[in-house]
């Protein structure tokens, strides 16, 4: 008796085998002929397996005829060619063992259609829906593809710390990590004794592995980090999470042009892998969530990304005749409405904006010869806006410390970062891709909370 997955049992190659399949009932239909059709899903594929449960089964009347959505079963039987539409095979059950029941009165997924908002309240059960099964498989595919892309190219996977003591990595508000007893902190206005905290100083959850990634790139050449990052910003949007996964390659001797080439090649690879390796799930998203997602990805894989300096992008926005909530002029940070106008309407495809005003960007980005701009780049895609942010890093110690002073940072707090410029400094560059933004873009899911298993957002961390 071979134990196989629903996915494998659905292949024509399985015909003739006697197998055991385990999973959860999606539906049961009873036929007038005195037998039942069971749809069994185990997460291995979007499509379920059709099981024919004959009326002669010893537990047919007592158990099989009461199976409902959510019950778990083990089915033994023979895989046969199916005459049914949309499936090559079905299993004629010899034995159906009910592993667990599910009370139809209280099982939340008994009803077929729930809103995505409602399903967020049931993060423990939503993986059993078609949508979250598909999201989970695509997310897995993208993660594998990320590792494959870098591993095949000789990059080393570096595990950068999650708890960090550098409190300004330049990417936004941080969560404090502490073992101080919060209800025993001084209330008379006297300062908190950080020296009594676990690490003897204030520590935080990381917002990015970049600075530590640079350390390894400046020793080992080509590296990437891929791990959770945390942002304590109160952004309640469809594109922000408080905890998300970021991929950050960092490459010694790369300049901004090399960085753009890498980002473009990288995105195309993960898009192509999703199309090639998850065709069934992608067809599902295309049908139910975004009718353009497959075509958009195919077009992107086959085309070149536009590369446009910030200054030129601002000119385009000033001339375009569109009314924006936030007016544009040189020196302002581009808002999502501006980014989306550029990628969706003006260029109608991915755009890499680069050379941003120095005042908008963190201290570590390399200053251009014009003195006004830095070697920053953002990759923008339709629907999502910014999917990648990166830069060539400042490798000149004097310029770097000057920039730190400008931003009221103390070089002694970053002594190790400065040392990289003091001893054998090299040009280098890198970027960060938000895994969830990538999965959101690929699947066409409208809300980022629906592409991560357990979303954390301001005011919400149930599971
Ligand atoms: P945004 O302007 O969209 O808030 P950012 O400029 O603050 O993003 P970076 O610090 O450049 O983001 O981070 C690199 C990448 O990480 C972004 O391009 C995006 O893909 C992803 N990212 C950033 N913040 C979030 C977040 N809160 N939730 C999910 N992904 C994020
Ligand atoms: Mn950014």
Coordinates of C-alpha atoms and ligand atoms in Angstrom, one line a residue:
X1 CA 0.0 0.0 0.0
X2 CA 1.6 3.2 -1.1
X3 CA 0.8 6.4 0.8
X4 CA 0.7 9.2 -1.8
X5 CA -0.4 12.8 -2.0
X6 CA -3.5 14.0 -3.7
X7 CA -1.3 15.7 -6.3
X8 CA 0.4 12.4 -7.1
X9 CA -2.9 10.4 -7.0
X10 CA -4.3 12.8 -9.6
X11 CA -1.5 12.0 -12.1
X12 CA -2.4 9.5 -14.9
X13 CA 0.8 7.6 -13.9
X14 CA -0.9 6.5 -10.7
X15 CA -3.7 4.6 -12.5
X16 CA -3.8 1.0 -11.4
X17 CA -2.0 1.5 -8.1
X18 CA -3.5 0.7 -4.7
X19 CA -2.9 3.7 -2.5
X20 CA -3.7 5.5 0.7
X21 CA -4.5 9.1 0.6
X22 CA -5.0 11.3 3.7
X23 CA -6.6 14.7 3.8
X24 CA -9.6 16.9 4.6
X25 CA -13.1 16.6 3.0
X26 CA -14.1 19.6 0.9
X27 CA -17.4 18.3 -0.2
X28 CA -19.5 15.1 -0.2
X29 CA -22.2 14.5 -2.9
X30 CA -24.5 11.5 -2.7
X31 CA -25.5 9.7 -5.8
X32 CA -28.9 8.1 -6.4
X33 CA -27.0 4.9 -7.1
X34 CA -26.3 4.5 -3.4
X35 CA -22.7 5.7 -3.3
X36 CA -21.0 9.1 -2.6
X37 CA -18.4 11.3 -4.2
X38 CA -15.9 12.7 -1.7
X39 CA -13.6 15.6 -2.7
X40 CA -10.4 15.2 -0.6
X41 CA -7.7 17.9 -0.4
X42 CA -4.4 17.6 1.4
X43 CA -2.7 20.9 0.3
X44 CA -0.4 19.2 -2.2
X45 CA -2.4 20.8 -5.1
X46 CA -5.2 23.2 -5.7
X47 CA -7.4 20.5 -7.2
X48 CA -8.9 17.9 -4.9
X49 CA -9.0 14.2 -5.4
X50 CA -12.3 12.6 -6.3
X51 CA -13.0 9.5 -4.2
X52 CA -15.9 7.1 -4.9
X53 CA -17.2 5.7 -1.7
X54 CA -19.4 2.7 -2.4
X55 CA -22.6 2.0 -0.4
X56 CA -21.2 -1.5 0.5
X57 CA -18.4 0.0 2.7
X58 CA -19.1 -1.3 6.2
X59 CA -19.2 2.2 7.7
X60 CA -21.0 3.8 4.7
X61 CA -24.3 4.5 6.5
X62 CA -22.8 5.1 9.9
X63 CA -19.9 7.4 8.9
X64 CA -19.3 8.1 5.2
X65 CA -22.7 9.5 4.6
X66 CA -22.2 12.0 7.4
X67 CA -18.9 13.3 6.2
X68 CA -18.9 17.1 5.8
X69 CA -16.4 19.8 4.9
X70 CA -13.5 19.9 7.4
X71 CA -13.6 16.2 8.4
X72 CA -10.3 14.4 8.1
X73 CA -10.1 11.0 6.5
X74 CA -7.7 8.3 5.3
X75 CA -8.8 6.6 2.1
X76 CA -7.5 3.3 0.8
X77 CA -8.4 2.3 -2.7
X78 CA -7.5 1.8 -6.3
X79 CA -6.6 4.7 -8.6
X80 CA -8.7 4.5 -11.8
X81 CA -9.0 6.6 -14.9
X82 CA -11.8 9.1 -14.4
X83 CA -14.5 9.9 -17.0
X84 CA -15.2 13.1 -15.1
X85 CA -14.3 16.5 -16.4
X86 CA -11.2 18.2 -15.1
X87 CA -9.5 15.1 -13.7
X88 CA -7.5 12.3 -15.1
X89 CA -8.1 9.9 -12.1
X90 CA -10.3 9.1 -9.2
X91 CA -10.0 6.7 -6.3
X92 CA -12.4 3.8 -5.8
X93 CA -12.4 3.5 -2.0
X94 CA -11.9 0.1 -0.4
X95 CA -11.8 1.6 3.1
X96 CA -12.6 5.0 4.4
X97 CA -11.3 5.8 7.9
X98 CA -12.7 8.9 9.6
X99 CA -9.8 10.5 11.5
X100 CA -11.6 13.5 12.8
X101 CA -15.1 15.0 12.6
X102 CA -16.1 18.6 12.1
X103 CA -19.4 19.9 13.4
X104 CA -21.1 21.6 10.5
X105 CA -22.9 23.9 12.9
X106 CA -19.7 25.5 14.2
X107 CA -17.0 24.8 11.5
X108 CA -16.3 28.3 10.1
X109 CA -15.5 27.1 6.6
X110 CA -18.7 25.1 6.2
X111 CA -20.1 27.9 4.1
X112 CA -18.3 28.1 0.8
X113 CA -17.6 31.8 0.3
X114 CA -16.2 34.1 3.0
X115 CA -14.6 37.5 2.5
X116 CA -10.9 37.8 2.8
X117 CA -11.4 40.1 5.8
X118 CA -13.4 37.4 7.6
X119 CA -10.9 34.8 6.8
X120 CA -8.2 36.8 8.5
X121 CA -10.0 36.2 11.8
X122 CA -9.5 32.5 11.2
X123 CA -5.8 32.4 10.4
X124 CA -5.7 28.9 11.8
X125 CA -8.2 27.6 9.3
X126 CA -7.8 29.7 6.2
X127 CA -4.9 27.6 4.9
X128 CA -7.6 25.0 4.1
X129 CA -9.2 27.4 1.5
X130 CA -8.3 27.3 -2.1
X131 CA -7.0 30.9 -2.0
X132 CA -4.6 30.4 1.0
X133 CA -3.5 27.0 -0.2
X134 CA -2.5 28.7 -3.5
X135 CA -0.9 31.6 -1.8
X136 CA 1.1 29.3 0.5
X137 CA 2.4 27.2 -2.5
X138 CA 3.4 30.3 -4.5
X139 CA 5.1 31.8 -1.4
X140 CA 7.0 28.6 -1.0
X141 CA 7.9 28.6 -4.7
X142 CA 9.2 32.2 -4.5
X143 CA 11.3 31.4 -1.4
X144 CA 12.9 28.5 -3.1
X145 CA 13.5 30.5 -6.2
X146 CA 15.2 33.2 -4.2
X147 CA 17.6 30.7 -2.7
X148 CA 18.2 29.0 -6.0
X149 CA 18.9 32.3 -7.8
X150 CA 21.5 33.4 -5.4
X151 CA 23.0 29.9 -4.7
X152 CA 23.4 29.2 -8.4
X153 CA 25.3 32.6 -8.7
X154 CA 27.7 31.8 -5.8
X155 CA 26.2 34.1 -3.2
X156 CA 26.5 33.0 0.5
X157 CA 23.4 33.0 2.6
X158 CA 24.2 35.0 5.8
X159 CA 22.0 34.9 8.9
X160 CA 22.1 38.5 10.2
X161 CA 20.8 39.2 13.7
X162 CA 17.2 39.8 14.6
X163 CA 18.0 41.6 17.8
X164 CA 20.2 44.6 17.1
X165 CA 21.7 47.4 19.2
X166 CA 22.1 50.0 16.4
X167 CA 19.0 52.0 16.8
X168 CA 19.0 53.9 13.6
X169 CA 19.4 51.7 10.6
X170 CA 17.8 54.4 8.5
X171 CA 14.7 52.5 7.7
X172 CA 12.1 53.6 10.2
X173 CA 10.6 53.1 13.6
X174 CA 11.8 50.1 15.7
X175 CA 10.3 47.7 18.2
X176 CA 12.2 47.8 21.5
X177 CA 13.4 44.5 22.9
X178 CA 13.7 44.5 26.7
X179 CA 13.5 42.3 29.8
X180 CA 13.0 45.4 32.1
X181 CA 9.8 45.0 34.0
X182 CA 7.7 47.6 32.4
X183 CA 5.3 48.1 35.3
X184 CA 8.3 48.8 37.6
X185 CA 9.9 51.5 35.5
X186 CA 10.5 54.8 37.3
X187 CA 7.5 57.0 37.1
X188 CA 9.0 60.1 38.6
X189 CA 10.7 61.1 35.4
X190 CA 14.1 59.7 36.3
X191 CA 15.9 58.0 33.4
X192 CA 15.5 54.3 32.7
X193 CA 18.5 52.3 33.7
X194 CA 19.4 50.7 30.4
X195 CA 22.5 49.2 32.0
X196 CA 20.2 46.9 33.9
X197 CA 18.5 45.7 30.7
X198 CA 19.3 42.2 29.3
X199 CA 22.1 43.3 27.0
X200 CA 23.2 46.2 29.2
X201 CA 22.0 48.7 26.6
X202 CA 18.8 49.4 24.6
X203 CA 18.1 46.8 21.9
X204 CA 15.6 46.5 19.1
X205 CA 14.1 44.2 16.5
X206 CA 15.9 44.7 13.2
X207 CA 14.4 46.7 10.4
X208 CA 17.0 45.4 7.9
X209 CA 20.0 43.1 7.7
X210 CA 21.8 45.5 5.4
X211 CA 24.5 46.9 7.6
X212 CA 25.5 43.5 8.9
X213 CA 25.2 42.2 5.3
X214 CA 27.8 44.8 4.2
X215 CA 30.2 43.4 6.7
X216 CA 30.1 40.0 5.1
X217 CA 30.1 41.4 1.5
X218 CA 33.2 43.4 2.4
X219 CA 34.9 40.1 3.3
X220 CA 33.3 37.4 1.2
X221 CA 32.1 39.2 -1.9
X222 CA 28.6 38.1 -2.7
X223 CA 26.1 37.5 0.0
X224 CA 22.4 37.7 0.7
X225 CA 20.3 37.7 3.8
X226 CA 16.7 36.5 3.9
X227 CA 14.9 36.8 7.2
X228 CA 12.2 38.6 9.2
X229 CA 12.3 42.3 9.7
X230 CA 10.1 44.5 11.9
X231 CA 8.8 48.0 11.5
X232 CA 6.9 49.8 14.2
X233 CA 5.3 52.4 11.9
X234 CA 1.6 53.0 12.1
X235 CA 1.0 52.3 8.4
X236 CA -2.4 50.9 7.9
X237 CA -2.1 50.3 4.2
X238 CA -2.6 47.3 1.9
X239 CA 1.2 47.1 1.3
X240 CA 2.6 47.4 4.8
X241 CA 3.1 44.8 7.6
X242 CA 4.7 45.3 11.0
X243 CA 6.6 42.0 10.5
X244 CA 7.7 40.9 7.0
X245 CA 10.4 39.0 5.3
X246 CA 13.1 40.7 3.4
X247 CA 15.8 39.4 0.9
X248 CA 18.9 41.6 0.8
X249 CA 21.8 40.8 -1.5
X250 CA 25.0 42.8 -1.0
X251 CA 27.8 42.6 -3.5
X252 CA 31.4 43.9 -3.2
X253 CA 32.7 45.8 -6.3
X254 CA 29.2 46.4 -7.7
X255 CA 28.1 49.9 -8.7
X256 CA 24.6 51.1 -9.1
X257 CA 24.3 49.9 -12.7
X258 CA 25.4 46.4 -11.6
X259 CA 22.9 46.6 -8.8
X260 CA 20.1 47.4 -11.2
X261 CA 21.1 44.5 -13.5
X262 CA 21.0 42.2 -10.5
X263 CA 17.6 43.4 -9.3
X264 CA 16.1 43.0 -12.8
X265 CA 17.5 39.6 -13.4
X266 CA 16.4 38.5 -9.9
X267 CA 12.8 39.7 -10.3
X268 CA 12.5 38.1 -13.7
X269 CA 13.7 34.8 -12.3
X270 CA 11.3 34.6 -9.5
X271 CA 8.4 35.7 -11.7
X272 CA 9.3 33.1 -14.3
X273 CA 9.7 30.4 -11.7
X274 CA 6.2 31.1 -10.3
X275 CA 4.7 30.9 -13.8
X276 CA 6.6 27.7 -14.6
X277 CA 6.3 25.9 -11.3
X278 CA 2.8 26.9 -10.1
X279 CA 0.8 26.9 -13.2
X280 CA -2.4 25.7 -11.6
X281 CA -2.2 28.2 -8.7
X282 CA -1.4 31.0 -11.1
X283 CA -4.4 30.2 -13.3
X284 CA -6.5 30.3 -10.2
X285 CA -5.3 33.8 -9.2
X286 CA -5.7 34.9 -12.8
X287 CA -9.3 33.7 -12.9
X288 CA -10.4 34.8 -9.4
X289 CA -8.3 37.7 -8.3
X290 CA -6.6 39.6 -11.2
X291 CA -7.4 38.8 -14.8
X292 CA -4.1 40.4 -15.9
X293 CA -1.6 38.8 -13.6
X294 CA -0.2 36.0 -15.8
X295 CA 0.0 38.3 -18.8
X296 CA 1.6 41.0 -16.8
X297 CA 4.3 38.7 -15.5
X298 CA 4.9 37.1 -18.9
X299 CA 5.4 40.6 -20.4
X300 CA 7.8 41.6 -17.6
X301 CA 9.9 38.5 -17.9
X302 CA 10.3 39.3 -21.6
X303 CA 11.0 43.0 -21.4
X304 CA 13.6 45.5 -20.2
X305 CA 13.0 47.6 -17.1
X306 CA 13.0 51.3 -17.7
X307 CA 15.7 53.2 -15.8
X308 CA 14.8 56.8 -15.0
X309 CA 16.6 59.3 -12.8
X310 CA 14.5 60.8 -10.0
X311 CA 14.9 64.3 -11.6
X312 CA 13.4 63.1 -14.9
X313 CA 10.6 61.3 -13.0
X314 CA 9.7 64.6 -11.2
X315 CA 9.6 66.4 -14.6
X316 CA 7.3 63.8 -16.0
X317 CA 5.0 64.1 -12.9
X318 CA 5.0 67.9 -13.1
X319 CA 4.1 67.9 -16.8
X320 CA 1.5 65.1 -16.8
X321 CA -1.6 67.1 -16.0
X322 CA -2.7 64.6 -13.3
X323 CA -3.9 66.1 -10.0
X324 CA -2.2 64.4 -7.0
X325 CA -3.1 64.6 -3.4
X326 CA 0.6 65.5 -2.6
X327 CA 2.0 68.0 -5.1
X328 CA 5.4 67.1 -6.7
X329 CA 8.5 69.2 -7.0
X330 CA 12.2 68.4 -7.0
X331 CA 13.2 67.4 -3.5
X332 CA 10.0 65.8 -2.3
X333 CA 9.7 62.2 -1.4
X334 CA 7.6 60.4 -4.1
X335 CA 4.3 59.1 -2.7
X336 CA 2.7 55.9 -3.7
X337 CA 0.3 57.8 -6.0
X338 CA 3.2 59.2 -7.9
X339 CA 5.0 55.9 -8.1
X340 CA 1.9 54.2 -9.3
X341 CA 1.3 56.9 -11.9
X342 CA 4.8 56.4 -13.3
X343 CA 4.7 52.6 -13.4
X344 CA 1.0 52.1 -14.3
X345 CA 0.2 54.9 -16.6
X346 CA 3.3 56.6 -17.9
X347 CA 5.7 53.6 -18.4
X348 CA 3.2 50.8 -18.2
X349 CA 5.7 48.4 -16.7
X350 CA 8.5 48.1 -14.2
X351 CA 10.6 51.3 -13.7
X352 CA 13.8 51.7 -11.8
X353 CA 14.1 55.2 -10.4
X354 CA 17.6 56.3 -9.3
X355 CA 19.7 59.2 -8.1
X356 CA 17.4 60.6 -5.4
X357 CA 18.0 63.9 -3.5
X358 CA 20.5 63.3 -0.7
X359 CA 18.2 64.9 1.8
X360 CA 15.6 62.1 1.3
X361 CA 17.9 59.2 1.8
X362 CA 20.0 57.5 4.6
X363 CA 23.6 58.3 5.4
X364 CA 25.0 55.1 3.8
X365 CA 24.0 55.9 0.2
X366 CA 26.8 57.0 -2.0
X367 CA 26.9 60.7 -2.8
X368 CA 27.0 61.6 -6.5
X369 CA 29.5 64.1 -8.0
X370 CA 26.7 66.7 -8.3
X371 CA 26.6 66.7 -4.5
X372 CA 22.8 66.9 -4.5
X373 CA 21.8 63.3 -5.2
X374 CA 22.8 59.9 -4.0
X375 CA 23.1 56.5 -5.8
X376 CA 19.7 55.2 -4.6
X377 CA 17.4 53.1 -6.6
X378 CA 13.8 52.0 -6.2
X379 CA 12.1 49.4 -8.4
X380 CA 8.5 50.2 -9.0
X381 CA 5.9 47.8 -10.4
X382 CA 2.2 48.3 -11.2
X383 CA -0.4 47.8 -8.4
X384 CA 2.2 47.4 -5.7
X385 CA 4.5 50.5 -6.3
X386 CA 7.9 50.1 -4.6
X387 CA 8.9 46.4 -4.5
X388 CA 12.7 46.9 -4.1
X389 CA 14.7 49.7 -2.5
X390 CA 18.5 49.7 -2.8
X391 CA 21.7 51.7 -3.4
X392 CA 25.4 51.8 -4.0
X393 CA 26.9 52.4 -0.6
X394 CA 29.2 55.2 0.4
X395 CA 32.7 53.7 0.6
X396 CA 34.6 56.9 1.3
X397 CA 35.2 57.3 5.0
X398 CA 35.2 61.1 5.0
X399 CA 32.1 61.5 3.0
X400 CA 30.3 58.8 5.1
X401 CA 31.2 60.5 8.4
X402 CA 30.1 63.9 6.9
X403 CA 26.7 62.3 6.0
X404 CA 26.4 60.9 9.5
X405 CA 26.9 64.3 11.0
X406 CA 24.3 65.8 8.6
X407 CA 21.8 63.2 10.0
X408 CA 22.8 63.7 13.6
X409 CA 24.3 60.2 14.0
X410 CA 27.5 59.6 15.9
X411 CA 30.3 57.8 13.9
X412 CA 31.4 56.2 17.2
X413 CA 28.1 54.4 17.4
X414 CA 28.9 52.9 14.0
X415 CA 32.6 52.3 14.6
X416 CA 32.5 48.9 13.0
X417 CA 30.7 50.2 9.9
X418 CA 33.3 52.9 9.6
X419 CA 36.1 50.3 10.0
X420 CA 34.9 48.7 6.7
X421 CA 35.8 52.0 5.0
X422 CA 39.0 52.4 7.1
X423 CA 40.5 49.0 6.1
X424 CA 40.4 47.9 2.5
X425 CA 37.3 49.8 1.5
X426 CA 35.6 48.8 -1.8
X427 CA 32.7 50.0 -3.8
X428 CA 29.7 47.9 -3.1
X429 CA 25.9 47.9 -3.6
X430 CA 22.8 46.0 -2.6
X431 CA 19.0 46.1 -2.3
X432 CA 16.1 44.8 -0.3
X433 CA 13.1 43.0 -1.7
X434 CA 10.0 42.6 0.5
X435 CA 9.0 38.9 0.1
X436 CA 5.3 39.8 0.7
X437 CA 5.3 42.6 -1.9
X438 CA 6.7 40.1 -4.4
X439 CA 4.1 37.5 -3.6
X440 CA 1.4 40.2 -3.7
X441 CA 2.5 41.3 -7.1
X442 CA 2.8 37.8 -8.5
X443 CA -0.6 36.6 -7.2
X444 CA -2.5 39.8 -7.7
X445 CA -3.8 39.6 -4.1
X446 CA -5.0 43.1 -3.2
X447 CA -4.0 43.1 0.4
X448 CA -0.6 42.2 1.8
X449 CA -2.2 40.6 4.9
X450 CA -3.4 37.8 2.7
X451 CA 0.0 36.7 1.5
X452 CA 1.7 36.0 4.9
X453 CA 0.5 33.2 7.2
X454 CA 0.0 35.3 10.3
X455 CA -0.1 39.0 9.5
X456 CA 1.0 41.5 12.1
X457 CA -0.3 45.0 11.7
X458 CA -0.9 47.9 14.1
X459 CA -3.4 46.8 16.6
X460 CA -3.5 43.2 15.4
X461 CA -1.5 40.1 16.4
X462 CA -4.0 37.5 17.3
X463 CA -2.1 34.3 16.6
Ligands
LIG1 P1 7.7 52.0 1.6 O1 8.2 53.4 1.1 O2 6.9 51.2 0.7 O3 7.1 52.1 3.0 P2 10.4 51.7 2.4 O4 11.0 52.6 1.4 O5 10.3 52.1 3.8 O6 9.0 51.2 1.8 P3 12.8 50.0 2.4 O7 13.3 50.3 3.7 O8 13.4 50.5 1.2 O9 11.2 50.3 2.4 O10 12.6 48.4 2.3 C1 13.0 47.6 1.2 C2 11.8 46.8 0.7 O11 11.1 46.1 1.8 C3 10.7 47.7 0.1 O12 11.0 48.0 -1.2 C4 9.5 46.8 0.2 O13 9.5 45.8 -0.8 C5 9.7 46.1 1.5 N1 9.0 46.7 2.7 C6 9.3 47.8 3.3 N2 8.5 48.1 4.3 C7 7.6 47.2 4.3 C8 6.4 46.9 5.1 N3 6.1 47.6 6.2 N4 5.7 45.7 4.9 C9 6.1 44.9 3.8 N5 7.1 45.2 3.0 C10 7.9 46.2 3.2
LIG2 MN1 12.5 52.1 0.0

